[in-house]
Amino acid sequence: MNWTAIRSIYIFEMFRFFRTIAQSFLAPVISTSLYFVVFGAAIGSRIQEVEGVSYGAFIVPGLIMLTVITQSISNASFGIYFPKFIGTFFELLAAPISFLEIVIGYVGAAATKALIIGVIILLTAFFFVDFSIAHPLAMLAFLVLTSISFALFGFILGIWAGNFEQLQIVPLLIVTPLVFLGGSFYSISMLPPVWQTVSMFNPVVYLISGFRWAFFDSADVPIITSLLAILLFTGTCLGIIWWIFRTGWRIRE
Amino acid sequence: MRNIVEISNLKKSYKGGFEALKGVNLNIREGEILALLGPNGAGKTTLISTVCGITTATSGSVTVGGHDIIRDYRAARSMIGLVPQEINLEPFERVINTVRFSRGLFGKSRDDGTIETVLKQLSLWDKKDNQIRELSGGMKRRVLIAKALAHDPRVLFLDEPTAGVDVELRKDMWDVVAGLKAQGVTIILTTHYIEEAEAIADRVGVIAKGALMLVEDKDKLMARMGQKELEVQLTQKLDAVPDALRSDALRLSDDQKALIYTYDTRAERTGITTLLADVAKAGLTLRDVVTRQSSLEEIFVNLVNNDTDAEDAA
Ligand SMILES: Nc1ncnc2c1ncn2[C@@H]1O[C@H](COP(=O)(O)OP(=O)(O)OP(=O)(O)O)[C@@H](O)[C@H]1O
Ligand SMILES: [Mg+2]
């Protein structure tokens, strides 16, 4: 393993993040605050409690997940697509590093950024609502695992994308709806039975449910199912990346 | 001399079947400067990209310092620095960071001393904290060179390093190249400027249509392919070449005040002695005698044209 190279990629990517610190932090913090104001305060004042917690607190895990997932994907996909777009990708190909090292560097940086933003949102949430975290370690583990797995997914997206439109279309058309319909703002048990069944095909449901369990010790699906779901997703992404690595798909002519 | 890069029967077909390299064999000697000349689309960049690991060969093999570029890619690539033809840099990045990054990518620990030396060598030190977008085109090209040199490569590929670079800067670049050669770095450069090859190369390779037409010592190449001209300047103006001197090799200069004799430097007898004797016999008075060697450019144009002619005829 060429750890020096991995560290170089990681640091370089993190620098880009800190250079655009305003966009990187402010945008998600502001939008989350808006969610709290609109959903938490305005709507929450009418919905009293969901599964024994105030609505404002109930949406916290979902909001963090929403942001962490979208941030992981966009950071990682953009991070690897950008060098392809401006033509600096050749440098990675000509360097004495393996594809695995490239993945670790870029995915690591993307996941870290998402994680940082996730934590910031968590802290922001404490300003708006009162809540405590039932299983802090599990919560952290879920956050880390989610960041990494969706950063892997974003990396694949960035390798696949041939232009900026393609880069944005998948998050826009597939990921965002899945996340919104994944129970960020409601409990699956609030839905009619048919939609509950449909929801079971949405992988994000398992993530949010598991994450919410870490907060409030109650969940839509058993925690072990949530864990398996995210491991399955991570495994699939790793498999695809391994395949890209083997074939050089969209990387080397 | 040891070969530091060995390319054997290298073929490359791009998607869609276009054959950009048609079985290239080339040994590059340690410490030399090899200039690759060839018209647009000849396959120069493809050749370099394949050796550097940016594109994969369809068949054939390449070793760098004895390391196969596929099986032993880490060792092979560690020795190589690449300056690509296109200027690809992150516009908002600072010069020194992007150079440091390149060094790190090659697994070398951060070494600000080396980076400083490289940047100073390329007259970029005072721009080290500037963003790339604040640099001129020539400076950007030098940043690319700095990035390629950041990990102390033993073999440096320069893909048209002086395209779009002014005359003065080009001379600077040649000095940099000469300095690297003095440090024992092997340099392969592609260029469209024949005077560039003529000025700095030890050997010259000519590529056309994906095939290596020839590789020769520059001096030998010019001596072998080059014809020399002897200009016999006269005190008087002539209407035509005097009958007594008439031969295919002799013609009158445009200003009619000199006879130009073309001869082959390789020939046993160049015919110069006879010519000068005949000139005297014809009653002409010599003012001066000048010899001229044909330039690499003429050789190059001849070579590429002959090839096209041959193909047109076929
Ligand atoms: N990615 C690619 N896909 C398909 N064909 C390509 C690709 N890259 C290069 N080619 C073709 O391969 C041939 C050789 O291209 P190459 O870039 O190696 O030429 P070159 O000698 O470097 O030319 P120039 O002097 O213009 O830089 C050209 O005909 C080009 O169109
Ligand atoms: Mg080229």
Coordinates of C-alpha atoms and ligand atoms in Angstrom, one line a residue:
Chain A
M1 CA 0.0 0.0 0.0
N2 CA 1.3 3.4 -1.0
W3 CA 0.0 5.3 2.1
T4 CA 1.9 8.4 1.2
A5 CA -0.1 8.6 -2.0
I6 CA -3.4 7.9 -0.2
R7 CA -2.6 10.6 2.3
S8 CA -1.7 13.1 -0.5
I9 CA -5.0 12.5 -2.2
Y10 CA -6.9 12.7 1.0
I11 CA -5.3 16.0 2.1
F12 CA -5.6 17.5 -1.3
E13 CA -9.3 16.8 -1.4
M14 CA -9.8 18.0 2.2
F15 CA -8.0 21.2 1.2
R16 CA -10.5 21.8 -1.6
F17 CA -13.2 21.4 1.0
F18 CA -11.8 23.9 3.4
R19 CA -11.0 26.3 0.6
T20 CA -14.7 26.5 -0.2
I21 CA -15.6 26.4 3.5
A22 CA -18.5 28.7 3.2
Q23 CA -20.3 26.6 0.6
S24 CA -19.2 23.4 2.2
F25 CA -20.6 24.1 5.7
L26 CA -23.0 26.9 5.4
A27 CA -25.2 25.6 2.7
P28 CA -26.2 22.3 4.5
V29 CA -26.4 24.1 7.9
I30 CA -28.7 26.8 6.5
S31 CA -30.9 24.3 4.6
T32 CA -31.2 22.1 7.7
S33 CA -32.1 25.0 9.9
L34 CA -34.9 25.8 7.4
Y35 CA -36.1 22.2 7.6
F36 CA -36.3 22.6 11.4
V37 CA -38.1 25.9 11.1
V38 CA -40.6 24.7 8.5
F39 CA -41.1 21.1 9.6
G40 CA -40.2 21.2 13.2
A41 CA -41.7 24.4 14.3
A42 CA -44.6 25.0 11.9
I43 CA -45.8 21.5 11.2
G44 CA -44.5 20.1 14.4
S45 CA -46.7 22.4 16.4
R46 CA -49.7 20.5 15.0
I47 CA -48.3 17.0 15.0
Q48 CA -47.7 16.4 18.7
E49 CA -45.7 13.2 19.0
V50 CA -44.5 10.4 16.8
E51 CA -43.6 7.2 18.5
G52 CA -43.2 8.9 21.8
V53 CA -40.9 11.7 20.7
S54 CA -41.7 15.3 19.8
Y55 CA -41.9 15.7 16.0
G56 CA -39.0 18.2 16.0
A57 CA -36.8 15.6 17.6
F58 CA -38.2 12.8 15.5
I59 CA -37.0 14.4 12.2
V60 CA -33.4 14.9 13.5
P61 CA -32.0 11.5 12.5
G62 CA -33.8 11.6 9.1
L63 CA -32.5 15.1 8.4
I64 CA -28.9 14.1 9.2
M65 CA -29.2 11.0 7.1
L66 CA -30.7 13.1 4.2
T67 CA -27.7 15.4 4.3
V68 CA -25.0 12.8 4.9
I69 CA -26.3 10.7 2.1
T70 CA -26.5 13.5 -0.4
Q71 CA -23.2 15.0 0.7
S72 CA -21.4 11.7 0.5
I73 CA -22.6 11.1 -3.0
S74 CA -22.0 14.6 -4.3
N75 CA -18.6 14.9 -2.7
A76 CA -17.3 11.6 -4.0
S77 CA -18.8 11.8 -7.4
F78 CA -17.7 15.4 -7.9
G79 CA -14.3 14.6 -6.4
I80 CA -13.4 12.0 -9.0
Y81 CA -15.4 13.5 -11.9
F82 CA -13.7 16.8 -11.6
P83 CA -10.1 15.6 -12.5
K84 CA -11.7 13.7 -15.4
F85 CA -13.4 16.8 -16.5
I86 CA -10.4 19.2 -16.4
G87 CA -8.0 16.5 -17.5
T88 CA -5.8 16.1 -14.4
F89 CA -6.9 12.5 -14.1
F90 CA -3.9 11.4 -16.2
E91 CA -1.8 12.2 -13.1
L92 CA -3.6 9.4 -11.1
L93 CA -3.2 7.0 -14.0
A94 CA 0.5 7.7 -14.4
A95 CA 1.3 7.5 -10.7
P96 CA 2.6 4.3 -9.1
I97 CA -0.6 3.7 -7.3
S98 CA -3.3 1.1 -7.5
F99 CA -7.0 1.8 -8.1
L100 CA -7.7 0.7 -4.6
E101 CA -5.4 3.5 -3.3
I102 CA -7.3 6.0 -5.5
V103 CA -10.6 4.8 -4.1
I104 CA -9.4 5.0 -0.5
G105 CA -8.1 8.5 -0.9
Y106 CA -11.1 9.9 -2.6
V107 CA -13.8 8.0 -0.8
G108 CA -12.1 8.6 2.5
A109 CA -12.1 12.3 1.9
A110 CA -15.7 12.4 0.7
A111 CA -16.9 10.4 3.6
T112 CA -15.0 12.6 6.1
K113 CA -16.5 15.7 4.7
A114 CA -20.0 14.2 4.9
L115 CA -19.4 13.1 8.4
I116 CA -18.2 16.5 9.5
I117 CA -21.3 18.0 8.0
G118 CA -23.5 15.4 9.6
V119 CA -22.0 16.2 13.0
I120 CA -22.5 19.9 12.5
I121 CA -26.1 19.3 11.7
L122 CA -26.5 17.2 14.8
L123 CA -25.0 20.1 16.8
T124 CA -27.3 22.6 15.0
A125 CA -30.3 20.4 15.9
F126 CA -29.5 20.8 19.6
F127 CA -30.2 24.5 19.2
F128 CA -33.7 23.8 17.9
V129 CA -35.0 20.8 19.8
D130 CA -34.5 18.9 23.0
F131 CA -33.4 15.3 22.6
S132 CA -30.9 12.8 23.8
I133 CA -29.1 10.0 22.0
A134 CA -29.9 6.5 23.3
H135 CA -27.0 4.7 21.7
P136 CA -24.3 7.2 20.8
L137 CA -21.8 4.6 19.7
A138 CA -24.2 2.9 17.4
M139 CA -25.3 6.3 16.1
L140 CA -21.7 7.2 15.2
A141 CA -21.1 3.8 13.6
F142 CA -24.2 4.2 11.5
L143 CA -23.1 7.7 10.5
V144 CA -19.6 6.4 9.5
L145 CA -20.9 3.4 7.6
T146 CA -23.5 5.5 5.8
S147 CA -20.9 8.1 4.8
I148 CA -18.5 5.5 3.5
S149 CA -21.1 3.4 1.6
F150 CA -22.7 6.4 -0.2
A151 CA -19.3 7.9 -0.9
L152 CA -18.4 4.6 -2.6
F153 CA -21.7 4.9 -4.6
G154 CA -20.8 8.5 -5.4
F155 CA -17.4 7.4 -6.6
I156 CA -18.9 4.9 -9.0
L157 CA -21.2 7.6 -10.2
G158 CA -18.3 10.0 -10.8
I159 CA -16.4 7.3 -12.8
W160 CA -19.5 6.5 -14.8
A161 CA -20.6 10.1 -15.6
G162 CA -19.6 11.5 -18.9
N163 CA -20.9 15.0 -18.3
F164 CA -22.2 17.2 -15.5
E165 CA -25.8 16.3 -16.3
Q166 CA -25.2 12.6 -15.8
L167 CA -23.4 13.5 -12.6
Q168 CA -26.5 15.2 -11.2
I169 CA -29.3 13.2 -12.7
V170 CA -28.9 10.1 -10.6
P171 CA -28.9 11.9 -7.2
L172 CA -31.8 14.1 -8.4
L173 CA -34.0 11.4 -9.9
I174 CA -33.2 8.4 -7.8
V175 CA -31.4 9.2 -4.5
T176 CA -33.3 12.3 -3.4
P177 CA -36.8 10.6 -3.9
L178 CA -35.6 7.5 -2.1
V179 CA -34.3 9.5 0.8
F180 CA -37.5 11.6 1.1
L181 CA -39.7 8.6 0.8
G182 CA -37.4 6.7 3.2
G183 CA -39.1 8.1 6.3
S184 CA -37.0 11.1 7.0
F185 CA -40.1 13.1 8.0
Y186 CA -42.5 10.4 9.0
S187 CA -42.7 6.9 10.4
I188 CA -43.4 4.2 7.9
S189 CA -46.1 2.9 10.3
M190 CA -48.0 6.1 9.6
L191 CA -48.5 5.0 6.0
P192 CA -51.4 2.9 4.6
P193 CA -50.5 -0.8 4.5
V194 CA -49.9 -0.8 0.7
W195 CA -47.3 1.9 0.9
Q196 CA -45.7 0.3 3.9
T197 CA -45.1 -2.7 1.7
V198 CA -43.7 -0.6 -1.1
S199 CA -41.5 1.2 1.3
M200 CA -39.8 -2.1 2.3
F201 CA -38.2 -2.0 -1.2
N202 CA -36.6 1.3 -0.5
P203 CA -33.1 0.6 1.0
V204 CA -33.0 4.1 2.6
V205 CA -35.9 3.1 4.9
Y206 CA -33.6 0.7 6.7
L207 CA -30.9 3.2 7.1
I208 CA -33.1 5.9 8.6
S209 CA -34.9 3.4 10.7
G210 CA -31.6 2.1 12.1
F211 CA -30.3 5.5 12.7
R212 CA -33.5 6.6 14.4
W213 CA -33.2 3.5 16.6
A214 CA -29.7 4.7 17.7
F215 CA -31.4 8.0 18.8
F216 CA -34.7 6.9 20.3
D217 CA -34.4 3.2 20.8
S218 CA -37.5 2.6 18.6
A219 CA -37.5 1.7 14.9
D220 CA -39.7 0.7 11.9
V221 CA -37.6 -2.4 11.2
P222 CA -35.4 -4.5 13.4
I223 CA -32.0 -2.9 13.9
I224 CA -30.3 -6.1 12.6
T225 CA -32.1 -5.7 9.4
S226 CA -30.9 -2.2 9.1
L227 CA -27.4 -3.2 9.7
L228 CA -27.6 -6.0 7.1
A229 CA -29.1 -3.6 4.6
I230 CA -26.3 -1.1 4.8
L231 CA -23.6 -3.8 4.8
L232 CA -25.3 -5.2 1.7
F233 CA -25.2 -1.8 0.0
T234 CA -21.6 -1.3 0.9
G235 CA -20.7 -4.7 -0.3
T236 CA -22.4 -4.1 -3.6
C237 CA -20.6 -0.9 -4.2
L238 CA -17.3 -2.5 -3.3
G239 CA -18.1 -5.3 -5.8
I240 CA -18.8 -2.8 -8.6
I241 CA -15.6 -0.9 -7.7
W242 CA -13.6 -4.1 -7.8
W243 CA -15.0 -4.8 -11.2
I244 CA -14.2 -1.3 -12.4
F245 CA -10.7 -1.9 -11.1
R246 CA -10.4 -5.1 -13.0
T247 CA -11.6 -3.9 -16.3
G248 CA -10.5 -0.3 -16.3
W249 CA -14.0 0.7 -17.3
R250 CA -14.3 4.4 -18.1
I251 CA -10.8 4.9 -16.7
R252 CA -8.2 3.6 -19.2
E253 CA -8.7 3.5 -22.9
Chain B
M1 CA 25.1 2.3 -23.1
R2 CA 22.2 0.7 -21.2
N3 CA 18.7 0.9 -22.4
I4 CA 16.4 2.5 -19.9
V5 CA 13.2 2.1 -21.8
E6 CA 12.6 -0.9 -24.1
I7 CA 9.5 -0.9 -26.3
S8 CA 8.9 -3.9 -28.4
N9 CA 6.3 -4.5 -31.0
L10 CA 3.9 -2.1 -29.3
K11 CA 0.5 -1.9 -30.9
K12 CA -2.5 0.2 -30.0
S13 CA -5.9 0.2 -31.4
Y14 CA -8.4 2.7 -30.1
K15 CA -12.1 1.8 -29.6
G16 CA -13.6 1.7 -33.1
G17 CA -10.6 -0.1 -34.4
F18 CA -8.3 2.8 -35.3
E19 CA -4.7 1.6 -35.2
A20 CA -2.7 4.4 -33.7
L21 CA 0.5 2.4 -33.2
K22 CA 1.4 -0.3 -35.6
G23 CA 4.1 -2.3 -33.9
V24 CA 6.6 0.2 -32.6
N25 CA 10.1 -1.0 -31.5
L26 CA 12.2 1.5 -29.7
N27 CA 15.1 1.3 -27.2
I28 CA 15.8 4.5 -25.3
R29 CA 19.3 4.8 -23.9
E30 CA 20.0 5.9 -20.4
G31 CA 20.9 9.6 -20.2
E32 CA 20.1 10.5 -23.8
I33 CA 17.7 13.2 -25.2
L34 CA 15.5 11.6 -27.8
A35 CA 13.4 13.8 -29.9
L36 CA 10.3 12.3 -31.5
L37 CA 9.2 14.1 -34.6
G38 CA 6.0 13.5 -36.6
P39 CA 3.1 15.2 -38.1
N40 CA -0.2 15.7 -36.3
G41 CA -1.9 12.4 -35.5
A42 CA 1.3 10.4 -36.0
G43 CA 0.9 8.6 -32.7
K44 CA 3.5 10.4 -30.6
T45 CA 1.1 11.1 -27.7
T46 CA -0.3 7.7 -27.9
L47 CA 3.1 6.2 -27.6
I48 CA 4.0 8.3 -24.6
S49 CA 0.6 7.7 -22.9
T50 CA 1.0 3.9 -23.3
V51 CA 4.5 3.9 -21.8
C52 CA 3.3 6.1 -18.9
G53 CA 0.2 4.0 -18.1
I54 CA -2.5 6.3 -19.2
T55 CA -3.7 4.1 -22.0
T56 CA -3.3 0.3 -22.2
A57 CA -1.5 -1.3 -25.2
T58 CA -3.4 -3.7 -27.4
S59 CA -0.3 -5.8 -27.6
G60 CA 3.5 -5.7 -27.2
S61 CA 5.6 -4.9 -24.2
V62 CA 7.4 -2.0 -22.5
T63 CA 9.9 -2.1 -19.8
V64 CA 11.3 0.9 -17.9
G65 CA 14.5 0.4 -16.0
G66 CA 13.9 -3.3 -16.6
H67 CA 10.5 -3.2 -15.0
D68 CA 7.5 -4.3 -17.0
I69 CA 5.0 -1.4 -17.1
I70 CA 2.0 -3.8 -16.5
R71 CA 3.3 -6.5 -14.1
D72 CA 5.7 -4.2 -12.2
Y73 CA 3.9 -0.9 -12.7
R74 CA 4.8 0.6 -9.4
A75 CA 8.5 0.3 -10.0
A76 CA 8.2 1.3 -13.7
R77 CA 6.0 4.4 -13.1
S78 CA 8.1 5.5 -10.1
M79 CA 10.9 6.2 -12.6
I80 CA 8.8 8.2 -15.0
G81 CA 7.8 11.9 -15.1
L82 CA 5.3 13.0 -17.6
V83 CA 4.6 16.4 -19.0
P84 CA 1.4 16.1 -21.1
Q85 CA 0.7 17.9 -24.3
E86 CA -2.4 19.6 -23.0
I87 CA -2.3 22.0 -20.1
N88 CA -4.4 20.3 -17.5
L89 CA -4.3 22.0 -14.2
E90 CA -6.8 22.8 -11.5
P91 CA -7.3 26.6 -11.9
F92 CA -7.9 27.4 -8.2
E93 CA -5.1 25.4 -6.8
R94 CA -1.9 27.0 -5.7
V95 CA 1.3 26.3 -7.6
I96 CA 3.2 24.8 -4.6
N97 CA 0.3 22.7 -3.5
T98 CA -0.2 21.1 -6.9
V99 CA 3.5 20.4 -7.1
R100 CA 3.6 18.9 -3.6
F101 CA 0.5 16.8 -4.5
S102 CA 2.4 15.3 -7.5
R103 CA 5.3 14.3 -5.3
G104 CA 3.0 12.7 -2.8
L105 CA 1.2 10.7 -5.5
F106 CA 4.4 9.1 -6.3
G107 CA 4.7 8.0 -2.7
K108 CA 7.6 10.3 -1.8
S109 CA 7.4 12.0 1.5
R110 CA 7.0 15.7 1.6
D111 CA 10.3 17.5 0.9
D112 CA 10.1 21.2 0.6
G113 CA 13.8 21.5 -0.3
T114 CA 13.2 19.5 -3.5
I115 CA 10.1 21.4 -4.4
E116 CA 11.9 24.7 -3.9
T117 CA 14.8 23.6 -6.1
V118 CA 12.4 22.5 -8.9
L119 CA 10.4 25.7 -8.7
K120 CA 13.5 27.8 -8.8
Q121 CA 14.9 25.9 -11.7
L122 CA 11.8 26.7 -13.6
S123 CA 11.6 30.3 -12.5
L124 CA 8.4 29.7 -10.7
W125 CA 9.5 30.3 -7.1
D126 CA 8.0 33.8 -6.9
K127 CA 4.7 32.4 -8.2
K128 CA 4.6 29.5 -5.8
D129 CA 1.6 30.9 -3.8
N130 CA -0.4 32.0 -6.8
Q131 CA -3.4 30.2 -8.1
I132 CA -2.8 28.4 -11.4
R133 CA -5.4 30.6 -13.1
E134 CA -3.3 33.7 -12.3
L135 CA -0.4 32.3 -14.4
S136 CA 0.4 32.9 -18.1
G137 CA 0.3 30.0 -20.5
G138 CA 4.0 29.6 -20.5
M139 CA 4.1 29.5 -16.8
K140 CA 1.4 26.9 -16.6
R141 CA 3.5 24.7 -18.9
R142 CA 6.4 25.1 -16.5
V143 CA 4.1 24.2 -13.6
L144 CA 3.4 21.0 -15.5
I145 CA 7.1 20.4 -15.8
A146 CA 7.6 21.1 -12.1
K147 CA 4.9 18.6 -11.3
A148 CA 6.6 16.0 -13.4
L149 CA 10.0 16.6 -11.8
A150 CA 8.6 16.7 -8.2
H151 CA 9.4 13.1 -7.6
D152 CA 12.9 13.0 -9.1
P153 CA 12.1 10.9 -12.1
R154 CA 14.9 9.1 -14.0
V155 CA 13.0 9.3 -17.3
L156 CA 11.1 12.4 -18.4
F157 CA 8.6 12.5 -21.1
L158 CA 7.9 15.9 -22.5
D159 CA 5.0 16.0 -25.0
E160 CA 5.5 19.2 -27.0
P161 CA 6.9 21.2 -24.1
T162 CA 7.5 24.2 -26.2
A163 CA 4.2 24.5 -28.1
G164 CA 2.9 28.0 -27.6
V165 CA 6.0 29.1 -25.8
D166 CA 7.9 32.2 -26.9
V167 CA 11.4 32.1 -28.3
E168 CA 13.1 33.2 -25.1
L169 CA 11.2 30.8 -22.9
R170 CA 11.9 28.1 -25.4
K171 CA 15.6 28.7 -24.9
D172 CA 15.0 28.6 -21.2
M173 CA 13.3 25.3 -21.5
W174 CA 16.2 23.9 -23.5
D175 CA 18.5 25.0 -20.7
V176 CA 16.3 23.2 -18.2
V177 CA 16.4 20.1 -20.4
A178 CA 20.1 20.3 -20.7
G179 CA 20.4 20.7 -16.9
L180 CA 18.3 17.6 -16.4
K181 CA 20.4 15.7 -18.9
A182 CA 23.5 16.7 -16.9
Q183 CA 21.9 15.2 -13.9
G184 CA 21.6 11.9 -15.8
V185 CA 17.8 12.2 -16.5
T186 CA 16.8 10.5 -19.8
I187 CA 14.6 12.8 -21.8
I188 CA 12.1 11.9 -24.5
L189 CA 10.4 14.9 -26.1
T190 CA 8.0 15.3 -28.9
T191 CA 8.0 18.4 -31.0
H192 CA 6.9 19.9 -34.3
Y193 CA 9.9 22.3 -34.2
I194 CA 12.7 20.6 -36.0
E195 CA 15.2 23.2 -34.9
E196 CA 14.3 22.1 -31.4
A197 CA 15.3 18.5 -32.1
E198 CA 18.4 19.8 -34.0
A199 CA 19.4 22.0 -31.1
I200 CA 19.0 19.6 -28.1
A201 CA 18.5 16.0 -29.2
D202 CA 21.1 13.3 -29.2
R203 CA 18.9 11.1 -31.3
V204 CA 15.9 11.7 -33.4
G205 CA 13.0 9.4 -34.1
V206 CA 10.5 10.0 -36.8
I207 CA 7.0 8.7 -36.4
A208 CA 4.4 8.8 -39.1
K209 CA 1.0 7.0 -39.2
G210 CA 1.7 5.0 -36.1
A211 CA 5.0 3.6 -37.3
L212 CA 8.5 4.5 -36.3
M213 CA 10.2 5.5 -39.6
L214 CA 13.6 5.7 -38.2
V215 CA 15.7 6.4 -35.1
E216 CA 19.2 7.8 -35.6
D217 CA 21.9 9.7 -33.9
K218 CA 21.1 13.3 -34.9
D219 CA 24.5 13.9 -36.3
K220 CA 24.6 10.7 -38.2
L221 CA 21.2 11.3 -39.5
M222 CA 22.1 14.6 -40.9
A223 CA 25.3 13.3 -42.3
R224 CA 23.7 10.3 -43.8
M225 CA 20.5 11.8 -45.2
G226 CA 21.8 15.3 -45.5
Q227 CA 23.3 16.5 -48.7
K228 CA 25.7 19.2 -48.5
E229 CA 25.8 22.2 -50.8
L230 CA 28.9 24.0 -51.9
E231 CA 28.4 27.6 -53.0
V232 CA 31.1 28.9 -55.2
Q233 CA 30.8 32.6 -55.3
L234 CA 32.2 34.4 -58.3
T235 CA 33.4 37.9 -59.0
Q236 CA 31.3 38.1 -62.2
K237 CA 27.6 37.5 -63.0
L238 CA 26.8 34.6 -65.3
D239 CA 23.9 34.0 -67.7
A240 CA 24.1 30.3 -67.4
V241 CA 26.3 27.5 -66.1
P242 CA 29.3 27.4 -68.6
D243 CA 29.1 24.4 -71.0
A244 CA 32.4 23.1 -69.8
L245 CA 31.1 22.7 -66.2
R246 CA 27.6 21.5 -67.1
S247 CA 26.4 18.7 -64.8
D248 CA 23.3 17.6 -62.9
A249 CA 24.8 18.5 -59.6
L250 CA 25.6 22.1 -60.5
R251 CA 23.2 25.0 -60.8
L252 CA 23.3 28.8 -60.9
S253 CA 22.3 30.7 -57.9
D254 CA 19.3 33.0 -58.0
D255 CA 21.4 36.1 -58.1
Q256 CA 23.5 34.5 -60.9
K257 CA 26.7 35.3 -59.1
A258 CA 27.4 31.9 -57.7
L259 CA 27.4 28.2 -58.7
I260 CA 25.8 25.8 -56.3
Y261 CA 27.1 22.3 -56.2
T262 CA 25.2 19.6 -54.4
Y263 CA 27.1 16.6 -53.2
D264 CA 26.8 13.7 -50.9
T265 CA 29.1 13.7 -47.8
R266 CA 29.1 9.9 -47.7
A267 CA 30.6 9.6 -51.2
E268 CA 34.1 8.3 -51.8
R269 CA 34.8 11.2 -54.1
T270 CA 32.8 14.4 -53.6
G271 CA 34.0 15.9 -56.8
I272 CA 35.0 19.1 -55.2
T273 CA 38.6 19.1 -56.3
T274 CA 37.6 18.5 -59.9
L275 CA 34.9 21.2 -59.7
L276 CA 37.2 23.8 -58.4
A277 CA 39.9 23.0 -61.0
D278 CA 37.3 23.1 -63.8
V279 CA 36.0 26.5 -62.5
A280 CA 39.6 27.9 -62.7
K281 CA 40.0 26.3 -66.2
A282 CA 36.8 28.0 -67.4
G283 CA 38.4 31.3 -66.5
L284 CA 36.1 32.2 -63.7
T285 CA 37.5 34.0 -60.6
L286 CA 36.5 32.8 -57.1
R287 CA 35.3 35.3 -54.5
D288 CA 34.4 32.9 -51.8
V289 CA 33.4 29.3 -51.0
V290 CA 30.6 28.4 -48.6
T291 CA 29.3 24.9 -47.6
R292 CA 25.9 24.3 -46.2
Q293 CA 24.4 21.2 -44.6
S294 CA 20.7 20.5 -45.2
S295 CA 18.7 20.9 -42.0
L296 CA 16.8 18.3 -40.2
E297 CA 13.7 19.9 -41.4
E298 CA 14.4 19.1 -45.0
I299 CA 15.3 15.6 -44.0
F300 CA 12.1 15.3 -42.1
V301 CA 9.9 16.7 -44.8
N302 CA 11.5 14.4 -47.3
L303 CA 11.0 11.4 -45.2
V304 CA 7.3 12.0 -44.5
N305 CA 6.6 13.1 -48.0
N306 CA 8.4 10.0 -49.5
D307 CA 6.2 7.9 -47.4
T308 CA 3.0 9.6 -48.5
D309 CA 4.2 9.4 -52.2
A310 CA 4.9 5.7 -51.8
E311 CA 1.4 5.2 -50.4
D312 CA -0.3 7.3 -53.1
A313 CA 1.5 5.2 -55.7
A314 CA 0.4 1.9 -54.1
Ligands
LIG1 N1 -8.8 8.6 -27.3 C1 -8.7 8.3 -28.6 N2 -9.7 7.6 -29.3 C2 -9.6 7.4 -30.6 N3 -8.6 7.8 -31.4 C3 -7.6 8.5 -30.8 C4 -7.6 8.8 -29.4 N4 -6.5 9.5 -29.1 C5 -5.8 9.6 -30.3 N5 -6.5 9.0 -31.3 C6 -6.1 8.9 -32.7 O1 -4.8 8.3 -32.7 C7 -4.0 8.9 -33.7 C8 -2.7 9.4 -33.0 O2 -3.0 10.4 -32.1 P1 -1.9 11.0 -31.2 O3 -2.5 11.9 -30.3 O4 -1.0 10.0 -30.6 O5 -1.0 11.9 -32.3 P2 0.2 12.8 -32.1 O6 1.3 12.3 -32.9 O7 0.5 13.1 -30.7 O8 -0.3 14.1 -32.8 P3 -0.1 15.7 -32.4 O9 1.2 16.1 -33.0 O10 -1.2 16.4 -33.1 O11 -0.1 15.8 -30.9 C9 -4.8 10.1 -34.2 O12 -5.3 9.7 -35.5 C10 -5.9 10.3 -33.3 O13 -7.1 10.7 -33.9
MG2 MG 0.4 14.6 -29.4

